Tab-separated table of C-alpha atoms in Angstrom:
chain	number	residue	atom	x	y	z
A	1	MET	CA	25.789	-77.254	202.583
A	2	SER	CA	26.416	-80.969	202.539
A	3	ALA	CA	28.038	-82.760	199.645
A	4	GLN	CA	24.723	-84.430	198.762
A	5	ALA	CA	22.918	-81.101	198.614
A	6	GLN	CA	25.676	-79.639	196.446
A	7	MET	CA	25.463	-82.588	194.088
A	8	ARG	CA	21.688	-82.262	193.881
A	9	ALA	CA	21.978	-78.547	193.096
A	10	MET	CA	24.514	-79.245	190.360
A	11	LEU	CA	22.238	-81.889	188.816
A	12	ASP	CA	19.288	-79.506	189.004
A	13	GLN	CA	21.291	-76.787	187.331
A	14	LEU	CA	22.366	-79.124	184.544
A	15	MET	CA	19.203	-81.167	183.898
A	16	GLY	CA	16.248	-79.211	185.289
A	17	THR	CA	13.275	-80.262	187.385
A	18	SER	CA	12.437	-83.403	185.411
A	19	ARG	CA	15.842	-85.032	185.748
A	20	ASP	CA	14.596	-87.918	187.948
A	21	GLY	CA	10.860	-88.002	187.138
A	22	ASP	CA	9.924	-86.061	190.268
A	23	THR	CA	6.469	-84.699	189.384
A	24	THR	CA	6.021	-82.854	192.676
A	25	ARG	CA	8.678	-80.312	191.689
A	26	GLN	CA	6.893	-79.543	188.439
A	27	ARG	CA	3.960	-77.832	190.089
A	28	ILE	CA	5.562	-74.451	189.448
A	29	LYS	CA	6.963	-73.492	186.046
A	30	PHE	CA	9.740	-71.076	185.259
A	31	SER	CA	7.201	-68.838	183.499
A	32	ASP	CA	5.217	-68.408	186.723
A	33	ASP	CA	5.046	-64.864	188.098
A	34	ARG	CA	6.338	-66.152	191.451
A	35	VAL	CA	9.679	-67.106	189.876
A	36	CYS	CA	12.435	-64.468	189.884
A	37	LYS	CA	13.264	-63.654	186.263
A	38	SER	CA	16.572	-62.065	187.289
A	39	HIS	CA	17.535	-65.371	188.905
A	40	LEU	CA	16.733	-67.184	185.644
A	41	LEU	CA	19.190	-64.829	183.887
A	42	ASN	CA	21.754	-65.203	186.712
A	43	CYS	CA	21.802	-61.526	187.675
A	44	CYS	CA	19.646	-61.200	190.776
A	45	PRO	CA	21.286	-58.773	193.292
A	46	HIS	CA	20.251	-61.070	196.139
A	47	ASP	CA	22.519	-63.774	194.678
A	48	VAL	CA	25.338	-61.487	193.515
A	49	LEU	CA	25.735	-59.555	196.808
A	50	SER	CA	25.126	-62.420	199.219
A	51	GLY	CA	27.766	-62.590	201.942
A	52	THR	CA	28.886	-58.970	201.493
A	53	ARG	CA	28.429	-55.876	203.624
A	54	MET	CA	25.299	-55.084	201.593
A	55	ASP	CA	23.745	-58.548	201.746
A	56	LEU	CA	20.074	-58.134	200.783
A	57	GLY	CA	18.937	-61.400	202.302
A	58	GLU	CA	16.607	-63.871	200.626
A	59	CYS	CA	14.685	-62.791	197.517
A	60	LEU	CA	10.915	-62.541	197.821
A	61	LYS	CA	10.498	-64.615	194.660
A	62	VAL	CA	11.371	-68.230	193.953
A	63	HIS	CA	15.006	-69.082	193.237
A	64	ASP	CA	15.604	-72.568	191.888
A	65	LEU	CA	18.539	-73.734	189.783
A	66	ALA	CA	16.377	-76.429	188.186
A	67	LEU	CA	13.930	-73.791	186.933
A	68	ARG	CA	16.878	-71.867	185.502
A	69	ALA	CA	17.953	-75.008	183.646
A	70	ASP	CA	14.386	-75.463	182.331
A	71	TYR	CA	14.385	-71.864	181.134
A	72	GLU	CA	17.754	-72.214	179.388
A	73	ILE	CA	16.503	-75.312	177.566
A	74	ALA	CA	13.163	-73.781	176.567
A	75	SER	CA	14.678	-70.444	175.538
A	76	LYS	CA	16.520	-72.172	172.695
A	77	ASP	CA	13.201	-72.716	170.902
A	78	GLN	CA	11.173	-69.744	172.109
A	79	ASP	CA	11.882	-66.183	173.180
A	80	PHE	CA	10.128	-65.425	176.500
A	81	PHE	CA	11.487	-61.863	176.690
A	82	PHE	CA	12.333	-62.162	180.422
A	83	GLU	CA	15.154	-59.672	179.851
A	84	LEU	CA	12.675	-56.834	180.203
A	85	ASP	CA	11.598	-57.949	183.691
A	86	ALA	CA	15.218	-58.427	184.772
A	87	MET	CA	16.176	-55.021	183.371
A	88	ASP	CA	13.400	-53.318	185.342
A	89	HIS	CA	14.547	-55.124	188.515
A	90	LEU	CA	18.197	-54.104	188.094
A	91	GLN	CA	17.310	-50.540	187.140
A	92	SER	CA	15.317	-50.166	190.342
A	93	PHE	CA	18.180	-51.593	192.421
A	94	ILE	CA	20.869	-49.406	190.776
A	95	ALA	CA	18.670	-46.324	191.158
A	96	ASP	CA	18.466	-46.974	194.925
A	97	CYS	CA	22.252	-47.367	195.092
A	98	ASP	CA	22.808	-44.104	193.202
A	99	ARG	CA	20.469	-42.295	195.606
A	100	ARG	CA	22.449	-43.645	198.577
A	101	THR	CA	25.668	-42.473	196.912
A	102	GLU	CA	24.313	-38.932	196.512
A	103	VAL	CA	23.143	-38.892	200.128
A	104	ALA	CA	26.616	-40.022	201.303
A	105	LYS	CA	28.279	-37.302	199.244
A	106	LYS	CA	26.081	-34.633	200.792
A	107	ARG	CA	26.829	-35.934	204.279
A	108	LEU	CA	30.587	-35.812	203.650
A	109	ALA	CA	30.308	-32.293	202.283
A	110	GLU	CA	28.555	-31.194	205.472
A	111	THR	CA	30.951	-32.874	207.958
A	112	GLN	CA	34.391	-32.335	206.392
A	113	GLU	CA	36.324	-29.118	206.436
A	114	GLU	CA	35.671	-26.750	203.575
A	115	ILE	CA	38.533	-26.533	201.059
A	116	SER	CA	39.044	-24.455	197.942
A	117	ALA	CA	38.167	-25.708	194.460
A	118	GLU	CA	41.864	-25.942	193.522
A	119	VAL	CA	42.692	-28.088	196.543
A	120	ALA	CA	39.583	-30.218	195.948
A	121	ALA	CA	40.714	-30.893	192.384
A	122	LYS	CA	44.161	-31.994	193.651
A	123	ALA	CA	42.541	-34.290	196.203
A	124	GLU	CA	40.272	-35.719	193.475
A	125	ARG	CA	43.375	-36.517	191.413
A	126	VAL	CA	44.802	-38.517	194.326
A	127	HIS	CA	41.507	-40.418	194.673
A	128	GLU	CA	41.511	-41.262	190.955
A	129	LEU	CA	45.033	-42.671	191.161
A	130	ASN	CA	44.069	-44.673	194.241
A	131	GLU	CA	41.132	-46.155	192.341
A	132	GLU	CA	43.353	-46.989	189.361
A	133	ILE	CA	45.927	-48.691	191.594
A	134	GLY	CA	43.245	-50.676	193.392
A	135	LYS	CA	41.725	-51.945	190.113
A	136	LEU	CA	45.149	-52.918	188.780
A	137	LEU	CA	46.027	-54.796	191.954
A	138	ALA	CA	42.710	-56.645	191.819
A	139	LYS	CA	43.486	-57.613	188.236
A	140	VAL	CA	46.946	-58.821	189.266
A	141	GLU	CA	45.446	-61.093	191.897
A	142	GLN	CA	42.918	-62.470	189.401
A	143	LEU	CA	45.605	-63.193	186.792
A	144	GLY	CA	47.785	-64.807	189.426
A	145	ALA	CA	44.902	-67.064	190.492
A	146	GLU	CA	44.433	-68.079	186.878
A	147	GLY	CA	48.141	-68.848	186.516
A	148	ASN	CA	48.827	-66.149	183.933
A	149	VAL	CA	52.153	-64.966	185.350
A	150	GLU	CA	53.346	-62.931	182.350
A	151	GLU	CA	50.184	-60.819	182.150
A	152	SER	CA	50.285	-60.391	185.906
A	153	GLN	CA	53.836	-59.040	185.713
A	154	LYS	CA	52.849	-56.553	183.001
A	155	VAL	CA	49.980	-55.307	185.126
A	156	MET	CA	52.359	-54.914	188.116
A	157	ASP	CA	54.535	-52.646	185.970
A	158	GLU	CA	51.467	-50.476	185.352
A	159	VAL	CA	50.811	-50.477	189.113
A	160	GLU	CA	54.312	-49.131	189.785
A	161	LYS	CA	53.768	-46.335	187.280
A	162	ALA	CA	50.450	-45.462	188.906
A	163	ARG	CA	52.106	-45.426	192.330
A	164	ALA	CA	54.730	-42.989	191.114
A	165	LYS	CA	51.974	-40.705	189.771
A	166	LYS	CA	50.160	-40.996	193.108
A	167	ARG	CA	53.266	-39.930	195.082
A	168	GLU	CA	53.593	-36.877	192.838
A	169	ALA	CA	49.917	-36.002	193.240
A	170	GLU	CA	50.092	-36.410	197.021
A	171	GLU	CA	53.138	-34.135	197.118
A	172	VAL	CA	51.273	-31.486	195.174
A	173	TYR	CA	48.247	-31.838	197.439
A	174	ARG	CA	50.410	-31.709	200.616
A	175	ASN	CA	52.088	-28.501	199.499
A	176	SER	CA	48.704	-26.842	198.913
A	177	MET	CA	47.360	-27.699	202.411
A	178	PRO	CA	48.456	-26.748	205.943
A	179	ALA	CA	50.149	-29.530	207.896
A	180	SER	CA	47.259	-29.787	210.368
A	181	SER	CA	44.647	-30.078	207.695
A	182	PHE	CA	46.649	-32.556	205.618
A	183	GLN	CA	46.718	-35.074	208.447
A	184	GLN	CA	42.907	-35.209	208.508
A	185	GLN	CA	41.388	-38.222	206.810
A	186	LYS	CA	39.725	-37.060	203.597
A	187	LEU	CA	37.021	-39.500	202.536
A	188	ARG	CA	35.468	-40.132	199.159
A	189	VAL	CA	32.381	-42.119	198.117
A	190	CYS	CA	32.907	-44.903	195.564
A	191	GLU	CA	30.782	-44.227	192.496
A	192	VAL	CA	30.258	-47.949	191.894
A	193	CYS	CA	29.294	-49.421	195.258
A	194	SER	CA	28.808	-46.248	197.379
A	195	ALA	CA	31.492	-47.350	199.881
A	196	TYR	CA	33.781	-44.826	201.608
A	197	LEU	CA	37.405	-44.531	200.485
A	198	GLY	CA	40.164	-42.667	202.320
A	199	LEU	CA	42.613	-40.325	200.698
A	200	HIS	CA	45.536	-41.895	202.582
A	201	ASP	CA	44.506	-45.556	202.182
A	202	ASN	CA	47.391	-47.871	201.460
A	203	ASP	CA	47.610	-50.182	198.502
A	204	ARG	CA	46.418	-53.178	200.439
A	205	ARG	CA	43.265	-51.403	201.500
A	206	LEU	CA	42.630	-50.221	197.969
A	207	ALA	CA	43.234	-53.684	196.542
A	208	ASP	CA	40.857	-55.221	199.074
A	209	HIS	CA	38.158	-52.739	198.131
A	210	PHE	CA	38.429	-52.839	194.345
A	211	GLY	CA	39.013	-56.581	194.314
A	212	GLY	CA	36.385	-57.321	196.928
A	213	LYS	CA	33.095	-59.124	196.312
A	214	LEU	CA	30.999	-56.033	196.996
A	215	HIS	CA	32.708	-53.800	194.444
A	216	LEU	CA	32.989	-56.559	191.836
A	217	GLY	CA	29.365	-57.534	192.455
A	218	PHE	CA	28.193	-53.988	191.715
A	219	ILE	CA	30.376	-53.926	188.613
A	220	GLU	CA	28.781	-57.189	187.485
A	221	ILE	CA	25.280	-55.862	188.129
A	222	ARG	CA	25.947	-52.616	186.282
A	223	GLU	CA	27.514	-54.421	183.345
A	224	LYS	CA	24.602	-56.878	183.267
A	225	LEU	CA	22.187	-53.950	183.274
A	226	GLU	CA	23.904	-52.387	180.267
A	227	GLU	CA	23.859	-55.731	178.485
A	228	LEU	CA	20.163	-56.184	179.229
A	229	LYS	CA	19.434	-52.689	177.911
A	230	ARG	CA	21.227	-53.532	174.706
A	231	VAL	CA	19.489	-56.920	174.353
A	232	VAL	CA	16.067	-55.440	175.109
A	233	ALA	CA	16.634	-52.646	172.585
A	234	GLU	CA	17.671	-55.166	169.927
A	235	LYS	CA	14.699	-57.432	170.643
A	236	GLN	CA	12.295	-54.515	170.671
A	237	GLU	CA	13.724	-53.340	167.367
A	238	LYS	CA	13.382	-56.852	166.008
A	239	ARG	CA	9.820	-57.101	167.265
A	240	ASN	CA	8.989	-53.722	165.808
A	241	GLN	CA	10.424	-54.809	162.461
A	242	GLU	CA	8.484	-58.070	162.608
A	243	ARG	CA	5.346	-56.180	163.573
A	244	LEU	CA	5.947	-53.728	160.760
A	245	LYS	CA	6.595	-56.607	158.387
A	246	ARG	CA	3.388	-58.353	159.462
A	247	ARG	CA	1.481	-55.112	159.049
A	248	GLU	CA	2.983	-54.614	155.589
A	249	GLU	CA	2.066	-58.194	154.723
A	250	ARG	CA	-1.497	-57.619	155.950
A	251	GLU	CA	-1.699	-54.389	153.990
A	252	ARG	CA	-0.286	-56.155	150.938
A	253	GLU	CA	-2.805	-58.970	151.358
A	254	GLU	CA	-5.608	-56.438	151.767
A	255	ARG	CA	-4.449	-54.589	148.658
A	256	GLU	CA	-4.260	-57.902	146.810
A	257	LYS	CA	-7.762	-58.827	147.971
A	258	LEU	CA	-9.010	-55.393	146.958
A	259	ARG	CA	-7.310	-55.728	143.582
A	260	ARG	CA	-8.809	-59.172	143.091
A	261	SER	CA	-12.252	-57.970	144.116
A	262	ARG	CA	-11.920	-55.012	141.760
A	263	SER	CA	-10.745	-57.274	138.959
A	264	ARG	CA	-13.680	-59.622	139.613
A	265	GLU	CA	-16.021	-56.666	139.684
A	266	HIS	CA	-14.434	-55.350	136.500
A	267	ARG	CA	-14.802	-58.729	134.811
A	268	ARG	CA	-18.371	-58.996	136.060
A	269	HIS	CA	-19.137	-55.490	134.838
A	270	ARG	CA	-17.395	-56.224	131.560
A	271	SER	CA	-19.360	-59.434	131.115
A	272	ARG	CA	-22.575	-57.584	131.912
A	273	SER	CA	-21.683	-54.835	129.474
A	274	MET	CA	-20.741	-57.418	126.840
A	275	SER	CA	-24.003	-59.264	127.379
A	276	ARG	CA	-25.883	-55.970	127.148
A	277	GLU	CA	-23.948	-55.161	123.989
A	278	ARG	CA	-24.770	-58.569	122.518
A	279	LYS	CA	-28.409	-58.112	123.432
A	280	ARG	CA	-28.365	-54.632	121.946
A	281	ARG	CA	-26.757	-55.943	118.780
A	282	THR	CA	-29.268	-58.781	118.639
A	283	ARG	CA	-32.128	-56.330	119.088
A	284	SER	CA	-30.653	-54.001	116.489
A	285	LYS	CA	-30.197	-56.923	114.080
A	286	SER	CA	-33.763	-58.071	114.697
A	287	ARG	CA	-34.983	-54.507	114.205
A	288	GLU	CA	-32.973	-54.270	111.013
A	289	LYS	CA	-34.401	-57.580	109.846
A	290	ARG	CA	-37.926	-56.453	110.667
A	291	HIS	CA	-37.263	-53.126	108.998
A	292	ARG	CA	-35.871	-54.830	105.913
A	293	HIS	CA	-38.848	-57.198	105.879
A	294	ARG	CA	-41.228	-54.317	106.281
A	295	SER	CA	-39.444	-52.317	103.619
A	296	ARG	CA	-39.536	-55.307	101.285
A	297	SER	CA	-43.216	-55.932	101.971
A	298	SER	CA	-44.011	-52.239	101.613
A	299	SER	CA	-42.018	-52.068	98.382
A	300	ARG	CA	-43.872	-55.160	97.154
A	301	SER	CA	-47.209	-53.631	98.129
A	302	ARG	CA	-46.236	-50.333	96.542
A	303	SER	CA	-45.148	-52.137	93.403
A	304	ARG	CA	-48.390	-54.112	93.383
A	305	SER	CA	-50.446	-50.975	94.016
A	306	HIS	CA	-48.436	-49.184	91.369
A	307	GLN	CA	-49.053	-52.036	88.990
A	308	ARG	CA	-52.714	-52.017	89.900
A	309	SER	CA	-52.882	-48.241	89.522
A	310	GLY	CA	-51.050	-48.535	86.207
A	311	HIS	CA	-53.510	-51.184	84.986
A	312	SER	CA	-56.495	-49.188	86.222
A	313	SER	CA	-55.205	-45.974	84.657
A	314	ARG	CA	-54.603	-47.771	81.396
A	315	ASP	CA	-58.058	-49.293	81.610
A	316	ARG	CA	-59.580	-45.906	82.385
A	317	SER	CA	-57.714	-44.312	79.501
A	318	ARG	CA	-58.876	-47.132	77.250
A	319	GLU	CA	-62.413	-46.700	78.485
A	320	ARG	CA	-62.263	-42.965	77.918
A	321	SER	CA	-60.839	-43.469	74.451
A	322	ARG	CA	-63.532	-46.028	73.713
A	323	ARG	CA	-66.202	-43.688	74.965
A	324	ARG	CA	-64.815	-40.894	72.904
A	325	SER	CA	-64.623	-43.132	69.848
A	326	SER	CA	-68.141	-44.404	70.470
A	327	LYS	CA	-69.442	-40.861	70.919
A	328	GLU	CA	-67.668	-39.812	67.752
A	329	ARG	CA	-69.128	-42.825	65.983
A	330	PHE	CA	-72.537	-42.004	67.285
A	331	ARG	CA	-72.074	-38.429	66.274
A	332	ASP	CA	-70.806	-39.485	62.864
A	333	GLN	CA	-73.677	-41.937	62.521
A	334	ASP	CA	-76.111	-39.256	63.570
A	335	LEU	CA	-74.683	-36.880	61.022
A	336	ALA	CA	-74.693	-39.615	58.410
A	337	SER	CA	-78.242	-40.492	59.252
A	338	ARG	CA	-79.257	-36.891	58.925
A	339	ASP	CA	-77.479	-36.656	55.593
A	340	ARG	CA	-79.223	-39.818	54.484
A	341	ASP	CA	-82.544	-38.380	55.573
A	342	ARG	CA	-81.953	-35.346	53.541
A	343	SER	CA	-80.886	-37.361	50.556
A	344	SER	CA	-83.770	-39.765	50.986
A	345	ARG	CA	-86.171	-37.061	50.714
A	346	ASP	CA	-84.791	-36.327	47.322
A	347	ARG	CA	-84.466	-40.042	46.233
A	348	SER	CA	-87.021	-42.614	45.485
A	349	PRO	CA	-88.755	-44.727	48.028
A	350	ARG	CA	-86.764	-47.758	46.993
A	351	ASP	CA	-83.535	-46.054	47.784
A	352	ARG	CA	-84.955	-44.952	51.094
A	353	ASP	CA	-85.811	-48.518	51.990
A	354	ARG	CA	-82.315	-49.631	51.079
A	355	LYS	CA	-80.809	-46.905	53.170
A	356	ASP	CA	-82.974	-47.715	56.120
A	357	LYS	CA	-81.881	-51.319	56.081
A	358	LYS	CA	-78.326	-50.307	55.876
A	359	ARG	CA	-78.736	-47.875	58.815
A	360	SER	CA	-80.416	-50.468	60.929
A	361	TYR	CA	-77.644	-52.912	60.147
A	362	GLU	CA	-74.964	-50.409	61.096
A	363	SER	CA	-76.724	-49.487	64.321
A	364	ALA	CA	-76.940	-53.158	65.206
A	365	ASN	CA	-73.217	-53.577	64.547
A	366	GLY	CA	-72.415	-50.527	66.719
A	367	ARG	CA	-74.409	-51.895	69.650
A	368	SER	CA	-72.630	-55.247	69.395
A	369	GLU	CA	-69.268	-53.491	69.403
A	370	ASP	CA	-70.291	-51.424	72.427
A	371	ARG	CA	-71.397	-54.551	74.224
A	372	ARG	CA	-68.091	-56.266	73.382
A	373	SER	CA	-66.031	-53.277	74.625
A	374	SER	CA	-67.977	-53.132	77.886
A	375	GLU	CA	-67.380	-56.865	78.473
A	376	GLU	CA	-63.655	-56.412	77.833
A	377	ARG	CA	-63.568	-53.515	80.263
A	378	GLU	CA	-65.281	-55.537	82.960
A	379	ALA	CA	-62.871	-58.386	82.402
A	380	GLY	CA	-59.892	-55.985	82.697
A	381	GLU	CA	-61.218	-54.572	85.958
A	382	ILE	CA	-61.637	-58.003	87.405
């Protein structure tokens, strides 16, 4: 790659697609399905393992450093949740590698000479020490490249201790095997990158393997996968909590709306009941007023009728008493007239004439009194 191309890539990585106003490069966005989401998160196996024995070639999706820069800028304000896509991609890749590792283990078990379980455990101990020495040597080289001499020297001391343990383990393994069998190369499959490791590999070979780009690339991919799993789990938990919170808020709002509607309905019902109660009280008051008015009018009418009946009864009693008195007078007059007739027969004619005049005068006075009493009675009835 020329210096100009390297400079352009660096500017793209720092400033994105719109760094120089080039609108033609903005036809595709980082959120497009054609863009590799693992590349945006800097963990695509095609980039990590390029130039190694397991180079996967060019990725089928778009890789562009400018789109990665656009994504890093936009992700500060919005969560696009591309970690899930990248996690699925890495899980698929690691699952293929683990299947290849199992196939390689089965092939070694079929081709190598059968050994007992005790000897296999001793050989496994030698392999573990080889792996530890290789990792420590790779760390020493890294610290030396960084200029950290003191830490590098401490790690070299650990390497010497591991080498001493390896010599002891090899001695134990050699004593448990025949001389012909011990000289055979015993291989082992690396659990990280599925590469073959020899039981008798020297330190340089082990350091080249464990410090090589292939092994470190697989370590990076596996570590990135674990990180993505953790991030995705945290984001899913956060989303679930937000979703639960939104649902609780909606339920709370619905309960509040229901409470308000019930309170409005209660107030409406209460107002209706109060209006009905007022109307009922008004009707009862009006009925009471009408009843009191009717009772007053009826009492007045009864009092008037009672007064009228009292007057009429008094008038009737007066009339009866007058009739009785008149009858008694008539009877008394009749008796007196009879007595006078008897006495007149015995007296002279002159006395008879005087008595007749007197009787006629009394009868005239009685009729005038009767007429006067009848007029008074008529006036009382009126």
